[in-house]
């Protein structure tokens, strides 16, 4: 419920030139372009595996491929099919599979794209 306030703060304070990401995105599809306009990437976690989380499942469809990231948020937010176990990095495959299904994409291709996005965003100074 704090997305609008966060967007306003980021507009006022600015985002570093190198960009950044919105961790475990839970906002609406309508808020996606507002974050994108700030130069941010949006990262999605296991919430997209839950059919009841319609808002975030719609939002992931609005993110351009070059600004999309995925994460586990382990040990929190376990994918639906793995509950009640605690979340772990190995479950990223569930997030990728759900993201690919929602976006009508190939899971391997989406994994390649999101990996490249993470490397580009977080490893700039190492190139």
Backbone as a ProteinNet text record, in pm:
[ID]
protein_1_A
[PRIMARY]
XXXXXXXXXXXXXXXXXXXXXXXXXXXXXXXXXXXXXXXXXXXXXXXXXXXXXXXXXXXXXXXXXXXXXXXXXXXXXXXXXXXXXXXXXXXXXXXXXXXXXXXXXXXXXXXXXXXXXXXXXXXXXXX
[TERTIARY]
81.5	0	85.8	217	304.6	363.2	317.5	379.6	369.1	253.9	241.1	333.2	341.6	432.3	577.6	613.2	750.4	783.3	689.8	710.2	732.9	653	667.3	802.5	845.8	976.2	1087.5	1078.8	1181.9	1184	1068.4	1064.4	1132.7	1101.9	1157.9	1307.5	1350.2	1488.9	1577.5	1517.9	1594.3	1643.5	1677.4	1730.4	1874.3	1966	2104.7	2112.4	2209.7	2225.7	2239.2	2292	2309	2177.7	2072.5	1942.3	1922.7	1834.2	1802.4	1687	1637.4	1525.5	1424.2	1302.9	1197.9	1192.2	1230.1	1239.1	1099.8	1078.9	955	832.2	827.2	722.7	584.3	505.2	368.3	268	313	225	132.8	58.7	-38.3	25.7	-46.3	-2.2	4	-84.3	-87.8	33	93.3	210.4	340.7	338.2	459.8	524.6	450.3	516.9	575.1	518.5	570.6	710.3	728.8	862	957.8	908	993.6	1042.5	954.5	992.8	1105	1117.2	1224.2	1355.6	1351.8	1471.7	1495.5	1392.3	1407.9	1370.4	1428.5	1389	1286.5	1201	1103.6	1133.6	1141.4	1175	1053.8	1025.3	908.6	951.6	875.7	907.2	788.2	781.4	683.1	538.1	513.6	374.7	305.1	380.6	318.9	275.5	317.4	273.5	137.6	87.3	-41.2	-151	-246	-351.1	-437.9	-437.7	-517.1	-448.6	-321	-249.1	-260.9	-383.2	-412.5	-338.3	-329.3	-268.5	-123.9	-43.1	97.5	111.7	19.2	22.9	-7.9	-89.4	-114.5	3.4	63.3	174.3	293.2	324.5	442.1	428	307.1	282.3	316.1	322.2	344.4	490.5	576.6	717.4	791	859.7	938.1	1045.1	1076.5	1171.6	1305	1348.8	1480.7	1482.6	1367.9	1360.9	1307.8	1296.4	1237.8	1345.4	1321.1	1405.7	1317.1	1376.2	1305.9	1393.1	1329.6	1400.5	1321	1386.8	1314.3	1266.7	1338.7	1314.9	1324	1408.4	1425.3	1480.1	1434.8	1348.7	1199.9	1163.5	1022.6	958.3	827.6	748	771.3	747.2	762.4	660.7	702.5	606.1	491.3	376	256.2	278.4	341.8	357.1	456.9	532.6	636	598.3	483.9	442.5	402.9	429.8	470.5	621.6	701	846.7	895.7	1006.8	1066.3	1121.9	1121.3	1169.3	1321	1371.3	1515.7	1548.1	1672.7	1710.3	1677.1	1679.8	1649.2	1507.8	1421.6	1282.6	1264.8	1373.3	1363.2	1301.2	1321.4	1263.2	1111.3	1047.9	902.7	862.1	942.6	913.6	931.4	1038.6	1061.9	948.1	908.3	799.8	670.1	636.3	513.3	523.9	638.8	657.7	644.9	706.3	699.4	555.9	485.5	345.6	260.7	275.8	197.5	230.2	354.6	398.7	391.6	355.6	350.9	488.9	586.7	726.3	781.8	893.5	965.7	1042.9	1031.6	1100.8	1252.5	1314.2	1459.1	1499.7	1424	1452.9	1435.4	1329.1	1305.1	1414.9	1461.9	1571.2	1697.6	1723.2	1839.9	1829.1	1711.1	1688.8	1703.7	1640	1644.8	1784.9	1858	1996.6	2080.9	2064.9	2138.6	2101.3	1974.4	1931.1	1997.6	2003.2	2065.7	2214.3	2279.8	2422.3	2446.2	2363.2	2378.2	2356.6	2256.4	2224.2	2324.8	2363.4	2444	2592.9	2634.4	2775.7	2842.3	2784.8	2839.4	2985.2	3019.6	3154.6	3257.4	3214.7	3307	3341.9	3288.1	3315.1	3435.8
-120.3	0	126.6	110.3	226.7	261.6	196.9	219.8	364.4	426.3	563.9	657.6	637.5	720.1	695.9	569.9	537.9	603	598.8	660.5	811.1	875.2	1018.8	1052.7	973.8	996.9	979.9	873.7	849.8	960.8	1013.3	1127.5	1249.2	1274.9	1391.7	1377.3	1262.4	1240.7	1197.2	1134.4	1083.9	941.7	880.5	744.3	754.5	677.4	683.7	660.8	719	706.9	562.1	477.1	336.3	259	322.4	256.3	184.2	88.1	11.9	-81.2	-145.6	-237.7	-223.4	-259.9	-269	-416.2	-444.2	-580.1	-638.4	-763.7	-837.3	-752.1	-708.5	-616.3	-669	-581.7	-617.9	-512.6	-418.2	-311.2	-354.8	-259.7	-286.5	-273.8	-321.4	-306.5	-158.5	-78.5	64.6	137.9	85.2	149.1	111.1	4.3	-40.8	72.5	144.1	249	361.4	384.7	490	454	329.3	283.1	278.2	233.6	226.8	365.3	464.9	602.6	654.6	596.9	634.9	562.5	471.6	397.8	270.7	222.1	104.8	-24.9	-133.2	-268.3	-315.2	-408.2	-464.4	-612.8	-656.4	-794.3	-863.4	-982.9	-1058.3	-1185.9	-1222.9	-1342.7	-1438.5	-1529.7	-1637.8	-1591.8	-1467.5	-1419.5	-1446	-1446.6	-1469.9	-1614.7	-1704.9	-1844.6	-1865.4	-1763.8	-1772.7	-1712.4	-1795.5	-1743.1	-1633.9	-1626.5	-1523.4	-1386.4	-1381.8	-1254.3	-1197.1	-1166.5	-1121	-992.9	-903.1	-772	-786.7	-861.5	-877.6	-967.1	-1060.9	-1147.3	-1066.5	-964.7	-874.8	-780.6	-738.6	-642.6	-699.9	-826.5	-883.9	-884.1	-882.2	-880.1	-744.1	-640.2	-503.5	-459.8	-542.5	-505.2	-546.6	-453.1	-490.6	-592.9	-681.4	-789.2	-736.4	-621.7	-570.8	-505.4	-498.4	-440	-540.5	-665.9	-769.7	-846.7	-867.4	-950.6	-1048.8	-1158.3	-1256	-1286.5	-1332.2	-1361.9	-1462.3	-1520.4	-1610.8	-1540.3	-1441.1	-1377	-1480.1	-1580.9	-1686.4	-1627.8	-1676.3	-1791.6	-1759	-1637.8	-1598.3	-1626.2	-1613.7	-1619.6	-1747.1	-1859.1	-1988.8	-2002.6	-2056.9	-2081.1	-2171.3	-2152.9	-2226.4	-2377.6	-2430.4	-2575.8	-2632.4	-2548.5	-2594	-2570	-2511.7	-2483.6	-2613.3	-2627.1	-2529.3	-2519.5	-2574.6	-2569.9	-2425.5	-2398.1	-2265	-2247.6	-2127.7	-2098.3	-2114.8	-2145.1	-2157	-2118.5	-2081	-2036.7	-2136.6	-2265.4	-2366.1	-2350.8	-2285.5	-2270	-2156.7	-2092.3	-1988.3	-2044.1	-2170.8	-2234.1	-2219.4	-2222.7	-2204.9	-2063.4	-1965.7	-1826.2	-1805.2	-1858.9	-1847.5	-1913.4	-2032	-2103.7	-2024.5	-1969.3	-1890.1	-1762.9	-1697.1	-1574.2	-1603.8	-1711.8	-1748.7	-1779	-1850.9	-1883.2	-1756.6	-1668.2	-1544.7	-1454.6	-1456.1	-1369.7	-1437.2	-1565.7	-1638.1	-1654.5	-1682.3	-1691.5	-1830.6	-1860.3	-1984.1	-1967.9	-2063.3	-2047.9	-2033.7	-2109.9	-2100.1	-1964.4	-1916.3	-1784.9	-1675.4	-1686.4	-1586.4	-1592	-1711.3	-1724.3	-1658.3	-1675.6	-1614.1	-1462.3	-1411.6	-1266.6	-1206.8	-1267.8	-1210.8	-1221.4	-1326	-1336.9	-1224.8	-1201.5	-1092.5	-957.9	-937.8	-812.4	-792.9	-899.7	-890.6	-861.5	-928.7	-903.4	-759.6	-710.8	-573.6	-473.4	-497	-402.3	-407.4	-526.6	-539.9	-557.6	-584.3	-612.8	-510	-395.1	-293.9	-262.8	-241.4	-197.8	-309.3	-431.8	-544.1	-575.1	-501.6	-529.7	-456.7
0	0	0	1.2	6.2	-130.1	-235.6	-366.2	-413.2	-399	-447.4	-371.5	-239.7	-159.6	-200.2	-225.1	-267	-400.7	-492.8	-624.6	-608.9	-524.9	-503.9	-440.7	-344.1	-280.3	-382.6	-462.2	-563.4	-668.3	-702.5	-796	-735.1	-607.2	-539.7	-513.4	-466.5	-425.9	-541.5	-641.8	-755.1	-734	-843.6	-845.5	-893.9	-837.6	-885.7	-1036.7	-1098.6	-1243.9	-1288	-1201.2	-1237.1	-1228.8	-1178.4	-1170.5	-1039	-1041.7	-921.7	-951.6	-847.5	-866	-754.2	-784.3	-684	-644.6	-521.5	-468.1	-442.9	-484.6	-458.7	-494.9	-619.1	-663.7	-627.9	-567.9	-528.8	-573.2	-653.2	-697.2	-809.6	-858.8	-964.9	-1102.4	-1201.4	-1340.2	-1377.3	-1321.2	-1351.8	-1295.2	-1190	-1129.9	-1200.2	-1279.1	-1348.7	-1428	-1516.1	-1594.4	-1509.3	-1391.9	-1304.6	-1254.1	-1217.8	-1176.5	-1295	-1408.6	-1527.4	-1567.5	-1557.6	-1590.7	-1500.8	-1383	-1290.7	-1322.3	-1419.1	-1458.3	-1379.6	-1312.6	-1227.4	-1298.4	-1250.7	-1288.8	-1185.7	-1224.5	-1132	-1114.5	-989.5	-957.8	-895.9	-944.1	-899.8	-830.5	-726.7	-649.9	-655.6	-561.7	-565.1	-553	-523.2	-519.8	-652.6	-761.2	-892.5	-911.4	-821.5	-830.5	-765.4	-699	-629.1	-716.4	-762.7	-850	-786.5	-654.1	-585.4	-587.7	-621.7	-629.3	-770.4	-808.3	-944.8	-981.8	-887	-914.9	-961	-888.6	-925.4	-1048.1	-1065.9	-1184.9	-1311.3	-1299.2	-1413.2	-1433.9	-1324.6	-1333.7	-1410.5	-1389.4	-1454.7	-1606.7	-1653.9	-1798.9	-1860	-1779.2	-1827.5	-1825.7	-1769.9	-1758.9	-1887.1	-1951.7	-2069.8	-2030.8	-2122.8	-2094.6	-2043.6	-2093.2	-2053.1	-1915.2	-1848.5	-1713.9	-1611.8	-1652.1	-1568.1	-1492.8	-1363	-1278.9	-1202.4	-1158.8	-1075.1	-954.5	-848	-724.1	-642.6	-542.7	-453.4	-327.5	-282	-153.3	-40.4	-59.2	41.4	170.9	284.1	306.7	309.5	273.6	273.8	138.1	133	10	-70.7	-10	-75.8	-188.6	-303.5	-411.4	-363.8	-421.8	-380	-377.3	-479.9	-489.9	-389.5	-322.8	-228.4	-82.6	-57.6	79.6	148.6	275.6	376.2	396.5	309.3	325.9	321.8	391.1	377.9	236.3	190.1	55.5	49.6	-68.6	-89.7	-233.6	-259.7	-394.6	-505	-475.7	-577.7	-632.2	-557	-600.3	-701.2	-740.8	-842.9	-970.7	-996.3	-1114.6	-1115.1	-998.8	-989.7	-1029.4	-987.6	-1021.1	-1171.5	-1226.7	-1371.3	-1448.7	-1406.5	-1476.3	-1473.5	-1357.3	-1346.2	-1430.1	-1425.8	-1503.8	-1652.7	-1697.4	-1839.1	-1880.8	-1797.3	-1829.9	-1839	-1742.9	-1741.7	-1860.6	-1904.1	-2013.7	-2150.5	-2151.6	-2278.1	-2338.6	-2254.3	-2297.3	-2268	-2328.3	-2301.3	-2170.3	-2076.7	-1948.2	-1960.4	-2046.8	-2061.9	-2118.2	-2215.5	-2272.2	-2166.8	-2087.2	-1983.3	-1877.3	-1842.9	-1746.3	-1800.3	-1928.2	-1991.2	-1988.3	-2021.1	-2023.3	-1884.1	-1784.8	-1649.9	-1589.3	-1624.6	-1579	-1638.9	-1767.8	-1834.1	-1773	-1741.6	-1679	-1543.5	-1463.1	-1330.9	-1344.8	-1437.8	-1458.9	-1503.7	-1590.5	-1640.1	-1527.4	-1444.6	-1338.1	-1224	-1181.6	-1059.9	-1083.1	-1204.9	-1229	-1319.6	-1335.2	-1426.4	-1399.6	-1273.9	-1242.1	-1259.3	-1277.2	-1290.6	-1434.9	-1529	-1670.3	-1717.8
[MASK]
+++++++++++++++++++++++++++++++++++++++++++++++++++++++++++++++++++++++++++++++++++++++++++++++++++++++++++++++++++++++++++++++

